[in-house]
Tab-separated table of C-alpha atoms and ligand atoms in Angstrom:
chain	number	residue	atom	x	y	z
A	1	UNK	CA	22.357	-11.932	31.245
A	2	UNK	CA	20.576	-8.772	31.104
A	3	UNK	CA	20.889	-6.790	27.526
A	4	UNK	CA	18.780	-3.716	29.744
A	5	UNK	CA	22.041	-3.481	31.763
A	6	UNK	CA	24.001	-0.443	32.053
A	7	UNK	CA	27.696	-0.322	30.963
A	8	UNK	CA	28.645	-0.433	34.696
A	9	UNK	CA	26.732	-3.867	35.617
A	10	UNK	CA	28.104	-5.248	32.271
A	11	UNK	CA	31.813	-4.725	33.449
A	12	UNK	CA	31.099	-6.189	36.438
A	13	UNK	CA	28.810	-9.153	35.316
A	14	UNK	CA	27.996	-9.619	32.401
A	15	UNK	CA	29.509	-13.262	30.958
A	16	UNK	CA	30.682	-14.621	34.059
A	17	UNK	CA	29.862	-18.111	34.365
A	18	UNK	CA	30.124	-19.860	37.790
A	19	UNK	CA	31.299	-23.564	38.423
A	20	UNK	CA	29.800	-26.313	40.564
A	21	UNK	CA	32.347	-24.446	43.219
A	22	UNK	CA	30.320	-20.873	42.857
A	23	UNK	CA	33.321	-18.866	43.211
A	24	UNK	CA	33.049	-15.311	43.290
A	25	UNK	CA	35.745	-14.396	40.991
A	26	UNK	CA	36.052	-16.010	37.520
A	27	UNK	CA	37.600	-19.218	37.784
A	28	UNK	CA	41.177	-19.538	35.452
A	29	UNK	CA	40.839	-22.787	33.557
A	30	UNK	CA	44.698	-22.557	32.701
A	31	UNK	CA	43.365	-25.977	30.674
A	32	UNK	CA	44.920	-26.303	26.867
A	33	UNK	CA	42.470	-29.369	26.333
A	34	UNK	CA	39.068	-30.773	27.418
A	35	UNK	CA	38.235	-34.275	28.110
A	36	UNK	CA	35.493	-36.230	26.760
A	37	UNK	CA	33.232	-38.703	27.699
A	38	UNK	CA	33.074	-40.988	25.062
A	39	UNK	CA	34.594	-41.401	21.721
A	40	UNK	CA	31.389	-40.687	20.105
A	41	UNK	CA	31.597	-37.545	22.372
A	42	UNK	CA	34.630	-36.296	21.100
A	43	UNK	CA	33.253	-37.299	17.272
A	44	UNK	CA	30.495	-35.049	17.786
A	45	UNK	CA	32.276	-31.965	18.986
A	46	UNK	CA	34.719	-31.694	16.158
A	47	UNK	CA	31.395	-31.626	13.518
A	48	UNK	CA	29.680	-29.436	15.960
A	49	UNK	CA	31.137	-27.704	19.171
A	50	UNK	CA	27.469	-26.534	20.965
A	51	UNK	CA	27.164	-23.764	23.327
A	52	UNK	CA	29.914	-24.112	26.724
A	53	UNK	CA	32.226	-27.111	24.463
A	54	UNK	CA	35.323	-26.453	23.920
A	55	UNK	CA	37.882	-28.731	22.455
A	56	UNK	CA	41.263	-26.838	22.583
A	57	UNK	CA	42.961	-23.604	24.171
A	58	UNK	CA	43.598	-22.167	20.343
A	59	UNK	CA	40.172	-22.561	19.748
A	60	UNK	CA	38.537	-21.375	22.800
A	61	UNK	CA	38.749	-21.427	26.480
A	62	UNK	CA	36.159	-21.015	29.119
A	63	UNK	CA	37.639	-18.316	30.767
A	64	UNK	CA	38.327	-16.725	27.271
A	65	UNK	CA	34.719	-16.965	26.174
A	66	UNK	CA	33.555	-15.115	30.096
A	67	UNK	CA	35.801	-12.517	28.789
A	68	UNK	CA	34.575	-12.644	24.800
A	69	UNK	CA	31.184	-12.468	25.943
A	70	UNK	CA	31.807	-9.171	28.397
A	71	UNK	CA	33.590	-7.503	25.999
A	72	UNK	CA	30.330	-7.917	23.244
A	73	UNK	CA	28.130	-7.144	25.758
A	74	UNK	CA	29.562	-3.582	26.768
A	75	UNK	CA	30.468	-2.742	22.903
A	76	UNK	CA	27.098	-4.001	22.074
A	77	UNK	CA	27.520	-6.339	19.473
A	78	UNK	CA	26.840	-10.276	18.838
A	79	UNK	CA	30.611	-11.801	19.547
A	80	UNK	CA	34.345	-11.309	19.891
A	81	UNK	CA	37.462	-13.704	19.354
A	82	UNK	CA	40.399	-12.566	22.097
A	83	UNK	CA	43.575	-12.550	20.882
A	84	UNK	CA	47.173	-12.871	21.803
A	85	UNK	CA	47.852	-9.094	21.802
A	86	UNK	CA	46.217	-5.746	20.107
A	87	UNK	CA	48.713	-6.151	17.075
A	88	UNK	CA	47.320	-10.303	16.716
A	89	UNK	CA	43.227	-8.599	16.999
A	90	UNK	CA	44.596	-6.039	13.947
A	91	UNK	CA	46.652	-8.761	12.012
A	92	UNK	CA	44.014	-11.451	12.324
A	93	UNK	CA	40.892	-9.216	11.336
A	94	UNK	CA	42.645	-8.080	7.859
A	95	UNK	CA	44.190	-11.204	7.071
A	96	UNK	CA	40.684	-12.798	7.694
A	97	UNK	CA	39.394	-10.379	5.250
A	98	UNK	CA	41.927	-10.078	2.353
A	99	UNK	CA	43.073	-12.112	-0.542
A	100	UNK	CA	45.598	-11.634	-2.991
A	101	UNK	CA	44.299	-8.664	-5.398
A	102	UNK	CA	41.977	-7.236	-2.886
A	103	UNK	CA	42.131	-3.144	-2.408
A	104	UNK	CA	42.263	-1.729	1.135
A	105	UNK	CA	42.128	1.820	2.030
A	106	UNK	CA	43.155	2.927	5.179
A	107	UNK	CA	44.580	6.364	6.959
A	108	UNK	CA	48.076	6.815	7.156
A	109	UNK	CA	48.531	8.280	10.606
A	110	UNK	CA	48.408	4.936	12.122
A	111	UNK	CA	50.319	3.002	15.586
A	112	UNK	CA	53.716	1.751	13.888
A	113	UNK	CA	52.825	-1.841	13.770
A	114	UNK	CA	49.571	-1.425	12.149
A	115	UNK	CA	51.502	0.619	9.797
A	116	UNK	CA	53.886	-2.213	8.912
A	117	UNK	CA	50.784	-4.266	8.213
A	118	UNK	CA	49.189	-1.826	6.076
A	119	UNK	CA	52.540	-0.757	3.833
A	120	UNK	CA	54.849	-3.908	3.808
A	121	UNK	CA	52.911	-6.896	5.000
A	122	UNK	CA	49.803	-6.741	2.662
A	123	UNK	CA	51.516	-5.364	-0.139
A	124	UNK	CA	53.947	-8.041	-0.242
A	125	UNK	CA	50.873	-10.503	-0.149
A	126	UNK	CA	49.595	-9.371	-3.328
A	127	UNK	CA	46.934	-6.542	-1.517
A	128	UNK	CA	47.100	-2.966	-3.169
A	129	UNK	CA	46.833	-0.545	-0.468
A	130	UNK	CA	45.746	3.053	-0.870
A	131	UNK	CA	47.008	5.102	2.561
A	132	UNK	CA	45.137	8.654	2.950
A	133	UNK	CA	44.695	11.383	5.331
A	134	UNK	CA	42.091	10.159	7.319
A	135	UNK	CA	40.777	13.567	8.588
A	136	UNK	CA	39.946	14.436	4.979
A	137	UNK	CA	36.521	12.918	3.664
A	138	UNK	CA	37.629	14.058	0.156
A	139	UNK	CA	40.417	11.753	0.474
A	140	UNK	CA	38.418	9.035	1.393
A	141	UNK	CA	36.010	9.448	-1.439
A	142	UNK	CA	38.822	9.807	-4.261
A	143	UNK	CA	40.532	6.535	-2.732
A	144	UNK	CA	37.449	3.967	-2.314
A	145	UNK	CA	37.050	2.202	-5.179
A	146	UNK	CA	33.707	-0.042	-6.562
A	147	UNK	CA	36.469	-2.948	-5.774
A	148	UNK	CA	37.684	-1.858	-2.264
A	149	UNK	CA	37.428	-4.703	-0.309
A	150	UNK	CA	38.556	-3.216	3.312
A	151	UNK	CA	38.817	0.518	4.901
A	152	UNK	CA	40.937	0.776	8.267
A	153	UNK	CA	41.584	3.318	10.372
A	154	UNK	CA	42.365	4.008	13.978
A	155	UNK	CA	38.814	5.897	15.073
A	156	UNK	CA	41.574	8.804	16.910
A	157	UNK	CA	45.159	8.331	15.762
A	158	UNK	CA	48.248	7.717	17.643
A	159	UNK	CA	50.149	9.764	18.660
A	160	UNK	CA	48.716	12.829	17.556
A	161	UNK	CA	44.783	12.410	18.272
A	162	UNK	CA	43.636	13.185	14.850
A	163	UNK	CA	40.053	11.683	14.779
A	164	UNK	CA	38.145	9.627	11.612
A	165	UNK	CA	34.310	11.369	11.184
A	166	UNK	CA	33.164	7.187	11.636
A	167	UNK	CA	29.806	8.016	10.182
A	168	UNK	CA	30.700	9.198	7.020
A	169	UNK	CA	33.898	7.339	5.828
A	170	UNK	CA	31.338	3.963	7.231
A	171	UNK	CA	29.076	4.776	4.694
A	172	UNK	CA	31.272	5.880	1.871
A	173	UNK	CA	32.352	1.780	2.568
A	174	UNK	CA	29.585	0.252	2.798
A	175	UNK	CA	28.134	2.107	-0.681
A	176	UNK	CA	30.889	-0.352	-2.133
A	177	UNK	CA	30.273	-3.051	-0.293
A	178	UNK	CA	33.220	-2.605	1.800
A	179	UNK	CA	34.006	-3.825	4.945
A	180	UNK	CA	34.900	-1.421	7.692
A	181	UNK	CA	37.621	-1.821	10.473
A	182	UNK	CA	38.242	-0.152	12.811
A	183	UNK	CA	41.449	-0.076	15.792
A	184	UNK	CA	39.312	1.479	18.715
A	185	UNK	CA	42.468	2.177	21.346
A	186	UNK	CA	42.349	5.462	22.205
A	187	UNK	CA	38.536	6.037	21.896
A	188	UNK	CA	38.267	3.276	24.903
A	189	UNK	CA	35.551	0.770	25.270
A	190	UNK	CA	33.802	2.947	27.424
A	191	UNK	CA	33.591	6.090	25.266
A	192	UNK	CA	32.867	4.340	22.191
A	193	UNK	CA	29.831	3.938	19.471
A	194	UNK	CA	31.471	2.983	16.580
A	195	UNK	CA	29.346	-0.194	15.999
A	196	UNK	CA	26.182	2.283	16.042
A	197	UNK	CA	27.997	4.374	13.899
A	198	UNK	CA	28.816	2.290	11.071
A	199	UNK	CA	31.958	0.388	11.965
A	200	UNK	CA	31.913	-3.481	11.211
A	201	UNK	CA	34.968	-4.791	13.036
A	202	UNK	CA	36.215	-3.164	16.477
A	203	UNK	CA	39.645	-4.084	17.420
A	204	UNK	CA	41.043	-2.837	20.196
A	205	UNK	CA	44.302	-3.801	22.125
A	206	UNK	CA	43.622	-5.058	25.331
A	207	UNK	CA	46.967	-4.264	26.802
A	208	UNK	CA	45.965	-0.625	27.177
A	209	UNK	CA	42.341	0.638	28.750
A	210	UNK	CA	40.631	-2.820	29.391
A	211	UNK	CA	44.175	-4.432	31.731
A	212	UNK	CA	44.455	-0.653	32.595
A	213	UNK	CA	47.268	-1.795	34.791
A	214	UNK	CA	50.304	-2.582	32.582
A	215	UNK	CA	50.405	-6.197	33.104
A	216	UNK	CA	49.204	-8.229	30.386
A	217	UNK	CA	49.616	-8.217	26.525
A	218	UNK	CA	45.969	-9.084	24.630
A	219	UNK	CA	43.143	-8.104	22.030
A	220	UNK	CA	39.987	-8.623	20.665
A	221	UNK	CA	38.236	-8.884	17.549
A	222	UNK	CA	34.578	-7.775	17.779
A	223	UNK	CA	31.268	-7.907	15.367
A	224	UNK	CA	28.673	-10.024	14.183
A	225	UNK	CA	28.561	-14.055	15.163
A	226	UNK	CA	28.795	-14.616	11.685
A	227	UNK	CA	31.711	-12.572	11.274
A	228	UNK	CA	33.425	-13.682	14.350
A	229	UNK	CA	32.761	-17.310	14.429
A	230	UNK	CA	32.482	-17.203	9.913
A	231	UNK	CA	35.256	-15.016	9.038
A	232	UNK	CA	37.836	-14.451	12.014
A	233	UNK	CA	37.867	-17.895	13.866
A	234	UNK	CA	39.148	-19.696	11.541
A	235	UNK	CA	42.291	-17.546	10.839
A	236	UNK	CA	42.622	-17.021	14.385
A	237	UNK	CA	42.399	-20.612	15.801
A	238	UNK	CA	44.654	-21.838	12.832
A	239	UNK	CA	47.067	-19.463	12.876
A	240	UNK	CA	47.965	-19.459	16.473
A	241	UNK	CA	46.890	-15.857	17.852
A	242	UNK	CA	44.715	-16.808	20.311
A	243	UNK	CA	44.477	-15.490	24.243
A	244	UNK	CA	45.491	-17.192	26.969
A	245	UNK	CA	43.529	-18.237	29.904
A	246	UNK	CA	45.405	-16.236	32.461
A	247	UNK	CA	45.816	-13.262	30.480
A	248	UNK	CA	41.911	-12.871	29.995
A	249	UNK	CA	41.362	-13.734	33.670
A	250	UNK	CA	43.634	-10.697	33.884
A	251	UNK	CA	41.692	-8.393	31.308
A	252	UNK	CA	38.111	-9.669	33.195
A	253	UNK	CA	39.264	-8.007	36.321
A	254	UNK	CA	40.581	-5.048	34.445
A	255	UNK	CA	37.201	-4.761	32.635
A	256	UNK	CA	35.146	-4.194	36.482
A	257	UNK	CA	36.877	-1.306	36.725
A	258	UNK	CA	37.588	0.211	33.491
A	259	UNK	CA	34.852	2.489	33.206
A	260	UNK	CA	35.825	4.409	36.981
A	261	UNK	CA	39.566	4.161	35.936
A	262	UNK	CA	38.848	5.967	32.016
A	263	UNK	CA	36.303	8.344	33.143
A	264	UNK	CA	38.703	9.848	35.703
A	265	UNK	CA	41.714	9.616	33.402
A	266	UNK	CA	39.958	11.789	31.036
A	267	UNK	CA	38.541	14.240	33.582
A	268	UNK	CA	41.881	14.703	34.525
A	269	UNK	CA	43.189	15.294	30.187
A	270	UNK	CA	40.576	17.773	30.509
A	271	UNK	CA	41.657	19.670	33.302
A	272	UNK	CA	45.583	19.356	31.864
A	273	UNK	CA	44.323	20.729	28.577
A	274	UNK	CA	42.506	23.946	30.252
A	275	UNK	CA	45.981	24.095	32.209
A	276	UNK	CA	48.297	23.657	29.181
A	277	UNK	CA	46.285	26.190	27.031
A	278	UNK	CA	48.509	29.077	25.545
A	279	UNK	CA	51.585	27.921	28.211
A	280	UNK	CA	54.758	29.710	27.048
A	281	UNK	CA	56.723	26.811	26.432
A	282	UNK	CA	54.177	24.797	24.525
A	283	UNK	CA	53.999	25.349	20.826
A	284	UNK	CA	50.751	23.258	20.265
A	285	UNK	CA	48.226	21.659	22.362
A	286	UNK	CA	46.325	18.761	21.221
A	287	UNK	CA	43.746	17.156	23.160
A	288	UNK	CA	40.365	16.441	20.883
A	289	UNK	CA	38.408	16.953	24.162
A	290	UNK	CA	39.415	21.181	24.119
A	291	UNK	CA	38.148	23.904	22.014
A	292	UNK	CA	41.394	24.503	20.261
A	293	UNK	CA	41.274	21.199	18.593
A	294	UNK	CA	40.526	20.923	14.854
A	295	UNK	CA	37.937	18.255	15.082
A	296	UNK	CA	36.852	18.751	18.643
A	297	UNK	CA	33.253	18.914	17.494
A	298	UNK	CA	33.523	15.726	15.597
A	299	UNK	CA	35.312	13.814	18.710
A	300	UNK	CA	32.318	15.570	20.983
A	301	UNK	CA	29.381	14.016	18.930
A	302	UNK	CA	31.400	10.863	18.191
A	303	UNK	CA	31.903	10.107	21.476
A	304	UNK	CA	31.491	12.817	23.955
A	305	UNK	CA	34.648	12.432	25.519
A	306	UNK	CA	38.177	13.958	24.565
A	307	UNK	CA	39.500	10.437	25.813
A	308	UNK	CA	42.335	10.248	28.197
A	309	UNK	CA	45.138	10.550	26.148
A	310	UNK	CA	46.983	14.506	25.385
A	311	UNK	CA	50.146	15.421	23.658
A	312	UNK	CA	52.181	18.948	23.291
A	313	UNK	CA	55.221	20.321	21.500
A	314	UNK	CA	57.561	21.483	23.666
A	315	UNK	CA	59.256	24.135	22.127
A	316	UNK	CA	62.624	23.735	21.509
A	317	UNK	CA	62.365	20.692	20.024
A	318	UNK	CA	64.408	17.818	21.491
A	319	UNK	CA	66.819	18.847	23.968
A	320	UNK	CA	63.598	20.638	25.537
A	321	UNK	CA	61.306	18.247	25.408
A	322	UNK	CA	63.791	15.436	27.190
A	323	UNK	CA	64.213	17.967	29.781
A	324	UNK	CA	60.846	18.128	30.484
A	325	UNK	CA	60.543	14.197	30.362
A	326	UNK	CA	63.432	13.844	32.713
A	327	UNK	CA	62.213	16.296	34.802
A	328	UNK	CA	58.513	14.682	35.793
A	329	UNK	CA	58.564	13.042	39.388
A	330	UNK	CA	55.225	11.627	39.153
A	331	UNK	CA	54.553	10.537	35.234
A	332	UNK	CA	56.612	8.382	34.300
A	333	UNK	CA	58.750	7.996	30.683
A	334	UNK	CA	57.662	4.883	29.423
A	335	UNK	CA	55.267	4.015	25.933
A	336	UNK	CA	52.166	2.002	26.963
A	337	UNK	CA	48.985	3.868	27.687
A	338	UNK	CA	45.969	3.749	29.479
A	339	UNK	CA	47.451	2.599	32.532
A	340	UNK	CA	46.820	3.647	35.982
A	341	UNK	CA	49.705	5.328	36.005
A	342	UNK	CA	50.381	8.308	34.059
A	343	UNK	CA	52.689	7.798	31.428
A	344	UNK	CA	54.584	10.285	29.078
A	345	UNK	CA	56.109	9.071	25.944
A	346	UNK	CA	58.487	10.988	23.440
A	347	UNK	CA	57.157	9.338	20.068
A	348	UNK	CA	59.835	10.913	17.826
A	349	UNK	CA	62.702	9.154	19.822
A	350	UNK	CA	60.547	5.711	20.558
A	351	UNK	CA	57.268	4.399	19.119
A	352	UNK	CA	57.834	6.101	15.732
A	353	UNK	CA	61.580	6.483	15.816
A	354	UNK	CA	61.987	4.401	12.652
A	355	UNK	CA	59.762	6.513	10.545
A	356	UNK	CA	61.403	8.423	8.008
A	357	UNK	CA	61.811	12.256	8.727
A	358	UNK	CA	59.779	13.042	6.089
A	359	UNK	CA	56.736	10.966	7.458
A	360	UNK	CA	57.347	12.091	10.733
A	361	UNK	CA	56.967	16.003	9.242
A	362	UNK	CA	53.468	14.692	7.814
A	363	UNK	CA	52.253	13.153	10.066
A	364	UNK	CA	52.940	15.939	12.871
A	365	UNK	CA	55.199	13.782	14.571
A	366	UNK	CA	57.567	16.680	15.612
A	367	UNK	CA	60.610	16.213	18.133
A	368	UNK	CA	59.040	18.292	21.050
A	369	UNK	CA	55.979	16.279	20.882
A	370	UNK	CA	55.316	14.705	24.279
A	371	UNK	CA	52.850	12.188	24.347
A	372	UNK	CA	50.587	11.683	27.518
A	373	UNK	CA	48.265	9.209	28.724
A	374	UNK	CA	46.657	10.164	31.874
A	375	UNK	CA	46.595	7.839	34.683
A	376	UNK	CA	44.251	7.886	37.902
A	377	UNK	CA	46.333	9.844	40.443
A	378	UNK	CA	45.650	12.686	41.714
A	379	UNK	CA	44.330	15.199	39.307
A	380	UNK	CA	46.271	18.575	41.129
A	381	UNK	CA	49.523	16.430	41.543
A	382	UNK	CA	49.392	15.826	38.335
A	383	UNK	CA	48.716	19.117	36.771
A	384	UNK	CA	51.651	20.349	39.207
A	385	UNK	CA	53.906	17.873	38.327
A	386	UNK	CA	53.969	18.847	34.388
A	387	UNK	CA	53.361	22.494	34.980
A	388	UNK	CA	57.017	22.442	36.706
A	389	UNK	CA	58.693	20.217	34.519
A	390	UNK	CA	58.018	22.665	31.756
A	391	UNK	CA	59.759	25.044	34.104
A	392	UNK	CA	63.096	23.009	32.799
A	393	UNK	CA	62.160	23.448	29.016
B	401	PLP	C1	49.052	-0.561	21.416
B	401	PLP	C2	48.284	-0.436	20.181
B	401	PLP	C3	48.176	-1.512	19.300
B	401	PLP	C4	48.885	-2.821	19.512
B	401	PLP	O1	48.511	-3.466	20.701
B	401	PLP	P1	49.478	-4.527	21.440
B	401	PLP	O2	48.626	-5.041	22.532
B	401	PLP	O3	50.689	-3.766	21.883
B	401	PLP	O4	49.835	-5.560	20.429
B	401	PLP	C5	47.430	-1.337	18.156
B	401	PLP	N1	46.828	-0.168	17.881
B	401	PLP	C6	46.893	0.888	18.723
B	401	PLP	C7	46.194	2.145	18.368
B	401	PLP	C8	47.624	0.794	19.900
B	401	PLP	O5	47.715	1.835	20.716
């Protein structure tokens, strides 16, 4: 396998293992064991699994490992353990990381299940955890302690895009010896460089960018072989997280064309953005990939992409912004992202409903906000299609 490859060949090839068969497309082991030869056989692959063993589905998988091994490839690091879903890659790599007593510092505008981990999970296991603005490297600073053990963050927040400067909060970490992880979602696999930039754990959900095509729930936990196969396998494989075969046969076709499906997506943010700018019924326009956004220089040398996700306040609040929901004919209302399709999602009423009011103010999470992730239709139908459903605002 070629490390000189392009991110392009890598989607396409890079892991794939053929069997005596030489199919084309990966082969599904849908497998949960493997047999062995002899008993000494089977002796020696519990002290030692080698390269291509496996023993059991929990543990690993052949068509797991194709996808495991594509995944490190295009992120460019050493290993990755797939997981069950984006929220099992996020559980798993903190829970592998954290004892009792530990500190953890993390930013507070976070996707609401990785907030539940972060202020009622590890808590009630005995972590302390410090939750900051994660825009602001002074908060950062004040909060990381000579005894932080962890710092989290999403590297651009959901729902409303603020982005993490990686480079700096990574080494305000690792002067403590801390370790740095990082939920990758909305920066995509294809626009990101957080390894290079400091980050020691990617996880991303799988279920967004990488299926691309709303059909599968998975994750992945990526870094170093030692801290893959040292620190996260065995939580994982104990604890019951792991993919299934199917569902990374799934994410290995959705990898080949990832990189044509997110590069369009946020061509077409872009264009919305310019299109959106200073409309009379928006409020506020946030897409890191336009001028008008706060950290748009940060997001541009991060990752040189404003990503394919965009949200706006409708204003009017509520009442206006369902009417613009209700009113798309191509977008549809739903709350995944980074599907084909383009999706619009009112995060006061759904994803973040739960969140107390006075969060929500903090956070930015107004009722107007409409939440987009850009799908690959056509750019002008889509551009037409919210332009006149903010007619009915
Ligand atoms: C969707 C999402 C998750 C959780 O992923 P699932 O596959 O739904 O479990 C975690 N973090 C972010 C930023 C997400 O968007």
């Amino acid at each position: 396998m070629s490390k000189d490859w392009n991110t392009r060949t890598k989607l396409v090839h890079s892991g794939s293992k053929r069997s005596q068969w030489g199919e084309v497309s990966e082969a599904i082991f849908l497998t949960q064991g493997f047999v062995y030869d002899t008993a000494e056989q089977a002796e020696a692959r519990f002290i030692k699994a080698g390269e291509d063993e496996f023993i059991y589905a929990r543990y690993g998988n052949p068509t797991v490992a194709m996808f495991e091994e594509r995944m490190a490839a295009i992120e460019g690091c050493e290993d990755g353990f797939a997981t069950a879903s984006g929220m099992a890659a996020v559980n798993g790599a903190l829970m592998s990381l954290v004892s009792a007593g530990d500190h953890v510092v993390a930013s507070r505008a976070l996707f609401g299940s990785c907030l539940y981990i972060l202020d009622d999970i590890l808590p009630r296991m005995g972590v302390e955890v410090t939750l900051i603005d994660g825009r602001d490297l002074d908060a950062w600073k004040s909060a990381i302690r000579s005894d932080t053990k962890v710092v989290f963050f999403e590297t651009i927040s959901n729902p409303t895009l603020e982005v993490v400067d990686i480079t700096s909060v990574a080494a305000m970490a690792h002067a403590v010896g801390a370790v740095v992880v990082a939920d990758n979602v909305f920066a995509t696999p294809v626009f990101s460089n957080a390894l290079a930039q400091g980050v020691d754990v990617v996880v991303y959900s799988a279920t967004k960018h990488i299926d691309g095509q709303g059909r599968a729930l998975g994750g992945i936990i990526l870094g170093t072989k030692e801290m893959i196969r040292g620190t996260i396998e065995p939580y994982m494989k104990h604890t019951g997280g792991s993919m299934s075969p199917f569902t990374a046969w799934i994410m290995l076709k959705g990898l080949e064309t990832m990189d044509l499906r997110v590069r369009a997506q946020a061509a077409t943010a872009a264009k919305l953005a310019e299109a959106l700018n200073g409309h009379p019924k928006i409020a506020r326009l946030i897409y890191p990939g336009h001028a008008s956004h706060p950290q748009h220089a940060l997001v541009m040398a991060q990752m040189g992409n404003g990503g394919t996700m965009l949200a706006f306040d409708v204003k009017g609040g509520k009442e206006a912004a369902f009417r613009t929901l209700n009113a798309l004919k191509i977008a549809i209302i739903s709350n995944n992202l980074g599907d084909a399709k383009t999706i619009a999602t009112p995060p006061a009423a759904t994803t973040h409903q739960r969140l107390p009011e006075d969060q929500k103010q903090m956070l930015g999470i107004s009722h107007g906000l409409i939440r987009l992730s850009l799908g690959i239709e056509d750019c002008d139908d889509l551009i037409a299609d919210v332009l006149q459903a903010l007619e009915q605002a």
